[in-house]
Short mmCIF file of C-alpha atoms and ligand atoms in Angstrom, two decimals:
data_model
loop_
_atom_site.label_atom_id
_atom_site.label_comp_id
_atom_site.label_asym_id
_atom_site.label_seq_id
_atom_site.Cartn_x
_atom_site.Cartn_y
_atom_site.Cartn_z
CA UNK A 252 -14.33 3.89 -14.90
CA UNK A 253 -10.70 4.01 -15.90
CA UNK A 254 -9.05 0.68 -16.63
CA UNK A 255 -6.40 1.14 -13.98
CA UNK A 256 -5.05 -1.52 -11.73
CA UNK A 257 -5.55 -0.67 -8.04
CA UNK A 258 -4.11 -1.97 -4.76
CA UNK A 259 -6.26 -4.23 -2.62
CA UNK A 260 -6.47 -3.63 1.13
CA UNK A 261 -4.21 -6.66 1.62
CA UNK A 262 -1.57 -5.03 -0.60
CA UNK A 263 -1.64 -1.86 1.50
CA UNK A 264 -0.91 -3.96 4.58
CA UNK A 265 1.91 -5.64 2.66
CA UNK A 266 3.37 -2.22 1.75
CA UNK A 267 3.37 -1.17 5.43
CA UNK A 268 5.17 -4.34 6.53
CA UNK A 269 7.78 -4.18 3.77
CA UNK A 270 8.35 -0.48 4.47
CA UNK A 271 9.47 -1.39 7.99
CA UNK A 272 12.76 -2.11 6.20
CA UNK A 273 13.05 1.61 5.42
CA UNK A 274 12.20 2.45 9.02
CA UNK A 275 14.95 0.12 10.27
CA UNK A 276 17.40 1.78 7.85
CA UNK A 277 16.53 5.26 9.13
CA UNK A 278 16.35 4.36 12.81
CA UNK A 279 19.63 2.49 12.96
CA UNK A 280 21.56 5.17 11.10
CA UNK A 281 19.96 8.02 13.09
CA UNK A 282 20.25 6.51 16.56
CA UNK A 283 24.01 6.78 16.87
CA UNK A 284 24.13 10.60 16.89
CA UNK A 285 22.42 10.85 20.29
CA UNK A 286 23.64 7.63 21.88
CA UNK A 287 27.29 8.17 21.05
CA UNK A 288 27.80 10.71 23.82
CA UNK A 289 26.89 8.16 26.50
CA UNK A 290 28.65 5.24 24.81
CA UNK A 291 31.83 7.30 24.58
CA UNK A 292 31.61 8.06 28.30
CA UNK A 293 30.94 4.48 29.40
CA UNK A 294 33.78 2.97 27.35
CA UNK A 295 36.09 6.01 27.62
CA UNK A 296 36.43 6.17 23.84
CA UNK A 297 39.05 8.21 22.03
CA UNK A 298 37.94 10.55 19.21
CA UNK A 299 39.13 8.01 16.69
CA UNK A 300 37.17 5.20 18.28
CA UNK A 301 34.08 7.42 18.30
CA UNK A 302 34.49 8.25 14.61
CA UNK A 303 35.02 4.58 13.80
CA UNK A 304 31.84 3.59 15.62
CA UNK A 305 29.84 6.06 13.53
CA UNK A 306 31.34 5.08 10.19
CA UNK A 307 31.43 1.31 10.76
CA UNK A 308 27.72 1.04 10.01
CA UNK A 309 28.42 2.56 6.59
CA UNK A 310 31.06 -0.11 5.90
CA UNK A 311 28.50 -2.75 6.91
CA UNK A 312 26.03 -1.04 4.56
CA UNK A 313 28.57 -1.13 1.77
CA UNK A 314 29.18 -4.85 2.14
CA UNK A 315 25.46 -5.53 2.54
CA UNK A 316 24.66 -3.58 -0.61
CA UNK A 317 27.37 -5.49 -2.49
CA UNK A 318 25.73 -8.82 -1.68
CA UNK A 319 22.10 -7.75 -1.33
CA UNK A 320 21.36 -7.60 -5.04
CA UNK A 321 22.57 -11.10 -5.80
CA UNK A 322 20.77 -12.37 -2.72
CA UNK A 323 17.48 -10.75 -3.82
CA UNK A 324 17.77 -12.28 -7.30
CA UNK A 325 18.76 -15.73 -6.03
CA UNK A 326 16.72 -16.18 -2.84
CA UNK A 327 13.83 -13.98 -3.86
CA UNK A 328 12.81 -10.65 -2.35
CA UNK A 329 10.79 -12.10 0.53
CA UNK A 330 13.44 -14.49 1.86
CA UNK A 331 16.04 -11.75 1.56
CA UNK A 332 13.89 -9.50 3.74
CA UNK A 333 13.54 -12.35 6.25
CA UNK A 334 17.33 -12.69 6.36
CA UNK A 335 17.72 -8.97 7.05
CA UNK A 336 15.25 -9.05 9.96
CA UNK A 337 17.33 -11.79 11.61
CA UNK A 338 20.53 -9.82 11.00
CA UNK A 339 18.91 -6.73 12.53
CA UNK A 340 17.88 -8.60 15.67
CA UNK A 341 21.32 -10.21 16.05
CA UNK A 342 23.26 -7.02 15.30
CA UNK A 343 21.18 -4.74 17.52
CA UNK A 344 21.14 -7.39 20.28
CA UNK A 345 24.93 -7.68 20.29
CA UNK A 346 25.43 -3.91 20.27
CA UNK A 347 22.83 -3.15 22.95
CA UNK A 348 24.14 -5.84 25.30
CA UNK A 349 27.84 -5.34 24.65
CA UNK A 350 30.17 -5.06 27.60
CA UNK A 351 33.17 -4.11 25.48
CA UNK A 352 33.91 -1.73 22.62
CA UNK A 353 34.79 -4.65 20.32
CA UNK A 354 31.37 -6.22 20.70
CA UNK A 355 29.78 -2.88 20.07
CA UNK A 356 31.69 -2.63 16.81
CA UNK A 357 30.69 -6.18 15.81
CA UNK A 358 27.03 -5.42 16.59
CA UNK A 359 27.11 -2.27 14.49
CA UNK A 360 28.77 -4.07 11.55
CA UNK A 361 26.05 -6.73 11.54
CA UNK A 362 23.37 -4.02 11.77
CA UNK A 363 25.07 -2.21 8.88
CA UNK A 364 25.00 -5.40 6.80
CA UNK A 365 21.27 -5.67 7.40
CA UNK A 366 20.77 -2.01 6.42
CA UNK A 367 22.76 -2.46 3.21
CA UNK A 368 20.73 -5.49 2.15
CA UNK A 369 17.41 -3.96 3.10
CA UNK A 370 18.26 -0.79 1.16
CA UNK A 371 18.01 -2.96 -1.95
CA UNK A 372 15.30 -5.46 -1.04
CA UNK A 373 12.74 -2.92 0.25
CA UNK A 374 12.42 -0.59 -2.77
CA UNK A 375 12.74 -3.58 -5.09
CA UNK A 376 9.83 -5.40 -3.52
CA UNK A 377 7.72 -2.23 -3.33
CA UNK A 378 8.29 -1.46 -7.02
CA UNK A 379 7.33 -4.97 -8.04
CA UNK A 380 3.99 -5.10 -6.27
CA UNK A 381 2.80 -1.61 -7.26
CA UNK A 382 0.37 -0.83 -10.10
CA UNK A 383 2.22 1.34 -12.69
CA UNK A 384 0.44 4.61 -11.92
CA UNK A 385 1.06 4.21 -8.17
CA UNK A 386 4.64 2.91 -8.33
CA UNK A 387 6.32 6.26 -7.64
CA UNK A 388 4.30 6.79 -4.47
CA UNK A 389 4.67 3.17 -3.43
CA UNK A 390 8.47 3.14 -3.66
CA UNK A 391 8.61 6.61 -2.08
CA UNK A 392 7.04 4.97 0.99
CA UNK A 393 10.54 3.51 1.50
CA UNK A 394 12.05 6.99 1.79
CA UNK A 395 9.16 8.14 3.97
CA UNK A 396 9.86 5.23 6.30
CA UNK A 397 13.59 6.09 6.34
CA UNK A 398 12.83 9.67 7.35
CA UNK A 399 10.30 8.59 9.99
CA UNK A 400 12.92 6.17 11.34
CA UNK A 401 15.44 9.00 11.61
CA UNK A 402 13.02 11.30 13.52
CA UNK A 403 11.91 8.53 15.84
CA UNK A 404 15.58 7.78 16.57
CA UNK A 405 16.21 11.47 17.35
CA UNK A 406 13.12 11.51 19.58
CA UNK A 407 13.96 8.27 21.43
CA UNK A 408 17.46 9.69 22.01
CA UNK A 409 15.92 12.90 23.30
CA UNK A 410 13.56 11.09 25.68
CA UNK A 411 16.19 8.69 27.04
CA UNK A 412 18.99 11.26 27.15
CA UNK A 413 18.10 12.22 30.74
CA UNK A 414 19.07 8.77 32.01
CA UNK A 415 21.81 8.30 29.42
CA UNK A 416 20.24 4.96 28.59
CA UNK A 417 22.06 4.22 25.34
CA UNK A 418 21.33 0.46 25.46
CA UNK A 419 17.59 1.07 25.24
CA UNK A 420 18.14 3.68 22.53
CA UNK A 421 19.72 0.96 20.38
CA UNK A 422 17.45 -1.88 21.54
CA UNK A 423 14.26 -0.11 20.47
CA UNK A 424 15.28 -0.87 16.88
CA UNK A 425 14.59 -4.58 17.46
CA UNK A 426 10.84 -4.04 17.76
CA UNK A 427 10.11 -3.31 14.06
CA UNK A 428 12.54 -6.07 13.01
CA UNK A 429 10.66 -8.66 15.07
CA UNK A 430 7.29 -7.46 13.75
CA UNK A 431 8.59 -7.60 10.18
CA UNK A 432 10.02 -11.10 10.66
CA UNK A 433 6.75 -12.63 11.87
CA UNK A 434 4.62 -10.78 9.34
CA UNK A 435 6.86 -11.71 6.39
CA UNK A 436 6.58 -15.39 7.28
CA UNK A 437 2.97 -15.16 6.13
CA UNK A 438 3.29 -12.69 3.27
CA UNK A 439 3.93 -13.60 -0.37
CA UNK A 440 6.92 -13.35 -2.70
CA UNK A 441 7.02 -10.56 -5.30
CA UNK A 442 5.01 -11.60 -8.39
CA UNK A 443 7.74 -10.35 -10.74
CA UNK A 444 10.35 -12.56 -9.10
CA UNK A 445 7.99 -15.53 -9.26
CA UNK A 446 7.45 -14.88 -12.99
CA UNK A 447 11.16 -14.57 -13.61
CA UNK A 448 11.63 -17.94 -11.93
CA UNK A 449 8.90 -19.57 -14.02
CA UNK A 450 6.30 -19.78 -11.26
CA UNK A 451 3.63 -18.06 -13.35
CA UNK A 452 0.72 -19.73 -11.56
CA UNK A 453 1.90 -18.60 -8.13
CA UNK A 454 2.63 -15.14 -9.51
CA UNK A 455 -0.98 -14.88 -10.74
CA UNK A 456 -2.19 -16.09 -7.34
CA UNK A 457 -0.29 -13.23 -5.67
CA UNK A 458 -1.55 -10.70 -8.22
CA UNK A 459 -5.13 -11.76 -7.48
CA UNK A 460 -4.60 -10.96 -3.80
CA UNK A 461 -2.82 -7.65 -4.23
CA UNK A 462 -5.13 -6.10 -6.86
CA UNK A 463 -8.62 -4.79 -6.34
CA UNK A 464 -9.64 -5.50 -9.94
CA UNK A 465 -8.51 -7.93 -12.61
CA UNK A 466 -7.18 -5.58 -15.33
CA UNK A 467 -3.71 -6.97 -14.66
CA UNK A 468 -4.65 -10.23 -16.41
CA UNK A 469 -4.35 -8.51 -19.78
CA UNK A 470 -0.68 -7.78 -19.02
CA UNK A 471 0.36 -11.32 -18.08
CA UNK A 472 1.80 -12.18 -21.54
CA UNK A 473 3.86 -8.97 -21.49
CA UNK A 474 5.06 -9.72 -17.94
CA UNK A 475 6.00 -13.25 -18.95
CA UNK A 476 7.81 -12.07 -22.05
CA UNK A 477 9.96 -9.64 -20.06
CA UNK A 478 10.48 -12.09 -17.21
CA UNK A 479 11.91 -14.78 -19.46
CA UNK A 480 14.21 -12.62 -21.51
CA UNK A 481 17.77 -13.77 -21.86
CA UNK A 482 19.81 -11.06 -20.17
CA UNK A 483 23.07 -11.66 -18.38
CA UNK A 484 24.14 -9.17 -15.82
CA UNK A 485 27.32 -8.49 -17.78
CA UNK A 486 25.04 -6.93 -20.41
CA UNK A 487 24.61 -4.01 -18.05
CA UNK A 488 27.99 -2.70 -19.09
CA UNK A 489 27.11 -2.49 -22.78
CA UNK A 490 24.52 -0.68 -24.87
CA UNK A 491 21.53 -0.43 -24.46
CA UNK A 492 21.75 -1.09 -20.71
CA UNK A 493 24.77 1.09 -20.14
CA UNK A 494 22.65 4.25 -20.00
CA UNK A 495 20.33 3.00 -17.23
CA UNK A 496 23.43 1.85 -15.36
CA UNK A 497 24.98 5.33 -15.60
CA UNK A 498 21.67 7.00 -14.63
CA UNK A 499 21.19 4.74 -11.59
CA UNK A 500 24.76 4.96 -10.33
CA UNK A 501 24.93 8.70 -11.05
CA UNK A 502 21.72 9.60 -9.26
CA UNK A 503 22.67 7.40 -6.29
CA UNK A 504 26.01 9.14 -5.93
CA UNK A 505 24.51 12.63 -6.36
CA UNK A 506 21.93 11.83 -3.67
CA UNK A 507 24.77 11.56 -1.17
CA UNK A 508 27.46 13.94 -2.39
CA UNK A 509 24.92 16.76 -2.46
CA UNK A 510 25.67 16.75 1.29
CA UNK A 511 22.47 15.49 2.90
CA UNK A 512 24.11 13.24 5.47
CA UNK A 513 26.48 15.91 6.71
CA UNK A 514 23.24 17.58 7.81
CA UNK A 515 21.54 14.38 8.99
CA UNK A 516 24.58 13.09 10.89
CA UNK A 517 26.14 16.37 12.00
CA UNK A 518 23.17 18.74 12.39
CA UNK A 519 23.83 19.45 16.09
CA UNK A 520 27.44 20.26 15.25
CA UNK A 521 26.50 22.58 12.36
CA UNK A 522 23.83 24.31 14.42
CA UNK A 523 26.10 24.74 17.41
CA UNK A 524 28.17 27.27 15.54
CA UNK A 525 25.11 29.47 15.13
CA UNK A 526 23.42 31.21 18.00
CA UNK A 527 20.59 28.69 18.04
CA UNK A 528 20.23 27.87 21.68
CA UNK A 529 18.84 24.40 21.32
CA UNK A 530 20.66 22.42 18.65
CA UNK A 531 18.86 19.23 19.55
CA UNK A 532 15.42 20.72 19.01
CA UNK A 533 16.72 22.17 15.72
CA UNK A 534 17.82 18.66 14.75
CA UNK A 535 14.39 17.24 15.45
CA UNK A 536 12.83 20.06 13.40
CA UNK A 537 15.09 19.12 10.47
CA UNK A 538 13.89 15.54 10.82
CA UNK A 539 10.24 16.59 10.86
CA UNK A 540 10.61 18.76 7.74
CA UNK A 541 12.34 15.83 6.07
CA UNK A 542 9.31 13.61 6.80
CA UNK A 543 6.68 16.18 5.76
CA UNK A 544 8.39 17.09 2.49
CA UNK A 545 8.96 13.41 1.67
CA UNK A 546 5.26 12.83 2.18
CA UNK A 547 4.50 15.71 -0.20
CA UNK A 548 6.85 14.21 -2.78
CA UNK A 549 5.10 10.88 -2.40
CA UNK A 550 1.79 12.55 -3.28
CA UNK A 551 3.31 14.38 -6.25
CA UNK A 552 5.51 11.61 -7.64
CA UNK A 553 2.98 10.02 -9.98
CA UNK A 554 1.36 13.31 -11.01
CA UNK A 555 4.24 15.73 -11.43
CA UNK A 556 6.70 13.08 -12.56
CA UNK A 557 10.21 12.14 -11.45
CA UNK A 558 12.17 14.54 -13.66
CA UNK A 559 10.32 17.70 -12.68
CA UNK A 560 10.64 16.91 -8.98
CA UNK A 561 14.36 16.28 -9.39
CA UNK A 562 14.96 19.49 -11.35
CA UNK A 563 12.92 21.68 -8.97
CA UNK A 564 14.46 19.96 -5.95
CA UNK A 565 18.11 20.35 -6.93
CA UNK A 566 17.48 24.03 -7.81
CA UNK A 567 15.98 24.60 -4.35
CA UNK A 568 18.93 22.84 -2.72
CA UNK A 569 21.36 25.18 -4.51
CA UNK A 570 19.37 28.18 -3.26
CA UNK A 571 19.39 26.94 0.35
CA UNK A 572 23.13 26.32 0.16
CA UNK A 573 23.82 29.76 -1.31
CA UNK A 574 21.99 31.38 1.63
CA UNK A 575 24.02 29.19 4.01
CA UNK A 576 27.26 30.20 2.31
CA UNK A 577 26.36 33.90 2.66
CA UNK A 578 25.38 33.48 6.27
CA UNK A 579 28.69 31.81 7.12
CA UNK A 580 31.13 33.83 4.97
CA UNK A 581 29.63 37.28 5.44
CA UNK A 582 28.96 36.67 9.12
CA UNK A 583 25.42 37.92 8.61
CA UNK A 584 24.46 39.26 12.03
CA UNK A 585 22.39 36.20 12.45
CA UNK A 586 19.53 35.45 14.58
CA UNK A 587 20.04 31.71 15.17
CA UNK A 588 17.06 30.83 13.05
CA UNK A 589 18.65 32.25 9.90
CA UNK A 590 21.09 29.37 9.48
CA UNK A 591 18.50 26.88 10.70
CA UNK A 592 16.02 28.32 8.18
CA UNK A 593 18.49 27.86 5.30
CA UNK A 594 19.23 24.28 6.38
CA UNK A 595 15.51 23.53 6.59
CA UNK A 596 15.04 24.97 3.09
CA UNK A 597 17.83 22.75 1.75
CA UNK A 598 16.45 19.62 3.47
CA UNK A 599 12.94 20.43 2.24
CA UNK A 600 14.07 20.41 -1.39
CA UNK A 601 16.20 17.30 -0.90
CA UNK A 602 13.17 15.53 0.51
CA UNK A 603 11.07 16.62 -2.46
CA UNK A 604 13.56 15.26 -4.95
CA UNK A 605 16.84 13.36 -4.58
CA UNK A 606 15.64 11.72 -1.33
CA UNK A 607 12.67 9.72 -2.63
CA UNK A 608 13.10 9.90 -6.42
CA UNK A 609 16.49 8.16 -6.31
CA UNK A 610 14.95 5.01 -4.85
CA UNK A 611 12.03 5.15 -7.28
CA UNK A 612 14.22 5.50 -10.37
CA UNK A 613 16.71 2.80 -9.53
CA UNK A 614 13.94 0.35 -8.79
CA UNK A 615 12.25 0.84 -12.16
CA UNK A 616 14.88 1.34 -14.86
CA UNK A 617 16.50 -2.11 -14.88
CA UNK A 618 15.35 -5.29 -16.62
CA UNK A 619 13.62 -7.74 -14.33
CA UNK A 620 16.09 -10.58 -14.90
CA UNK A 621 18.94 -8.60 -13.41
CA UNK A 622 17.06 -5.96 -11.43
CA UNK A 623 18.36 -6.96 -8.00
CA UNK A 624 21.98 -7.03 -9.10
CA UNK A 625 21.73 -3.81 -11.10
CA UNK A 626 20.15 -2.02 -8.14
CA UNK A 627 22.89 -3.54 -6.02
CA UNK A 628 25.54 -1.76 -8.09
CA UNK A 629 23.73 1.60 -7.86
CA UNK A 630 23.13 1.24 -4.12
CA UNK A 631 26.69 0.08 -3.53
CA UNK A 632 27.80 3.36 -5.14
CA UNK A 633 25.41 5.19 -2.80
CA UNK A 634 26.96 3.58 0.31
CA UNK A 635 30.49 4.07 -0.96
CA UNK A 636 29.80 7.78 -1.50
CA UNK A 637 28.21 7.91 1.95
CA UNK A 638 31.27 6.35 3.56
CA UNK A 639 33.71 8.62 1.73
CA UNK A 640 31.77 11.80 2.52
CA UNK A 641 31.53 10.93 6.20
CA UNK A 642 35.22 9.95 6.25
CA UNK A 643 36.36 13.27 4.80
CA UNK A 644 33.69 15.65 6.10
CA UNK A 645 35.45 16.67 9.30
CA UNK A 646 38.80 17.15 7.49
CA UNK A 647 37.09 19.15 4.75
CA UNK A 648 35.43 21.24 7.41
CA UNK A 649 38.78 21.98 9.00
CA UNK A 650 40.37 22.83 5.63
CA UNK A 651 37.57 24.79 3.95
CA UNK A 652 35.41 26.00 6.87
CA UNK A 653 31.68 25.41 6.88
CA UNK A 654 31.04 28.01 4.16
CA UNK A 655 33.61 26.33 1.89
CA UNK A 656 32.05 22.89 2.37
CA UNK A 657 28.59 24.28 1.57
CA UNK A 658 30.06 25.87 -1.57
CA UNK A 659 31.33 22.46 -2.68
CA UNK A 660 27.87 20.97 -2.10
CA UNK A 661 26.26 23.83 -4.08
CA UNK A 662 28.50 23.05 -7.07
CA UNK A 663 27.64 19.36 -6.74
CA UNK A 664 23.91 20.19 -6.77
CA UNK A 665 24.40 22.24 -9.94
CA UNK A 666 26.15 19.27 -11.54
CA UNK A 667 23.30 17.04 -10.39
CA UNK A 668 20.82 19.39 -12.10
CA UNK A 669 22.78 19.14 -15.35
CA UNK A 670 23.05 15.33 -15.06
CA UNK A 671 19.30 14.96 -14.49
CA UNK A 672 18.43 17.42 -17.25
CA UNK A 673 20.57 15.57 -19.81
CA UNK A 674 20.18 11.93 -18.85
CA UNK A 675 17.29 11.01 -16.56
CA UNK A 676 14.21 9.66 -18.39
CA UNK A 677 10.62 10.28 -17.28
CA UNK A 678 9.12 6.99 -16.10
CA UNK A 679 5.87 8.23 -14.55
CA UNK A 680 2.86 5.98 -15.23
CA UNK A 681 4.70 3.44 -17.41
CA UNK A 682 4.67 -0.25 -16.53
CA UNK A 683 8.03 -1.75 -15.57
CA UNK A 684 7.79 -3.84 -18.73
CA UNK A 685 7.18 -0.74 -20.89
CA UNK A 686 10.12 1.08 -19.31
CA UNK A 687 12.29 -1.93 -20.02
CA UNK A 688 11.21 -1.98 -23.64
CA UNK A 689 11.63 1.80 -24.06
CA UNK A 690 15.17 1.75 -22.73
CA UNK A 691 16.29 -0.68 -25.41
C1 BGC B 189 19.61 8.38 1.99
C2 BGC B 189 20.23 8.39 3.35
C3 BGC B 189 19.81 9.65 4.06
C4 BGC B 189 18.32 9.83 4.07
C5 BGC B 189 17.93 11.16 4.60
C6 BGC B 189 18.13 8.46 2.15
O1 BGC B 189 17.50 8.35 0.93
O2 BGC B 189 19.98 7.21 1.28
O3 BGC B 189 21.62 8.26 3.23
O4 BGC B 189 20.28 9.65 5.39
O5 BGC B 189 17.80 9.68 2.77
O6 BGC B 189 16.56 11.39 4.54
#
């Protein structure tokens, strides 16, 4: 028998509950696309107010990501997750019950805050409870949950669209938050955080419950050594931690500026300009491919490795975009499915690479003592890029046409390929402590 640490059944349950954070992220970002139509009608919103309502959640996310890292390091991962569940319930409650546009905006900001914080706490916690050779898959569960959240949001919108019931579309998001709140009350803190805060005995108690076997005991001295290292977060900006900082921030920015959310947020709009008769069904199909390919990546992550997936994925994204560019510029006499097919191809390769691998990498390349804060910086960059892309997308579209925008994204994907090829390390199968040592 190999001497590998394995998850216990209890740990698998823990993974599912923590991953609800990813689901909440996906659901609450995806739900606005379908509900906006009805909200705009009820409150007679101007175009600007509509745009603001969509982007406000990204500003919330930005602020949440800015504070989420410090919070996770100070409060611990578990308490931070508990805080986010409360914020979700409050934010969604305010938005779903709002009688005025202002309350709607406040509700969405609070929800955004929760998303920003959870986008740090969820992958962080998942990385810290996983055995080394399962860590890629375990953290990729976060991305899988995000994509499932997005499809469920699309589907709930689709089902409730007949009645135009936007309040229930939003309110559905409270259910996983409430489940996560009650479950987390009884679930343990991350063992790494406990170690870092000198609670070695409790950390070992948690390890006993989340591992099937006891091979982990041999690694306790190594875990303790790393946990008690003297690292200040300012050290991130100097060698040898500068490289992981650049890798994490770079990959987080590339994940977004490769254009994924222009597809996720504006798919119906992009598809409308093709002859596809049912843009909404096309949108759901995009969501489903996103889920299936993410699941495939999850299975491959710890076998194929992070680098290979990233390199294959960004190449595939370039190919999908090139086909899209041809179909828009050359006015290929398109059957509607041609453009949809190219978009699906692009999403498929995103979901195999930049989608899940980004979260995996940024949760494993930073030293434990400052992991939360370092991830916070990378994820802040991710939200900032997200906000800027969504802010300028419609203007770019007007200035460059759809083909032009896709050409920009194709160049970005090429740059991402070069960045990954030259800088991203392979971390498959290594313990977090070994990665930390190797990066020095
Ligand atoms: C990104 C989101 C995106 C989603 C799409 C996530 O990893 O951070 O911005 O909407 O993937 O699947």
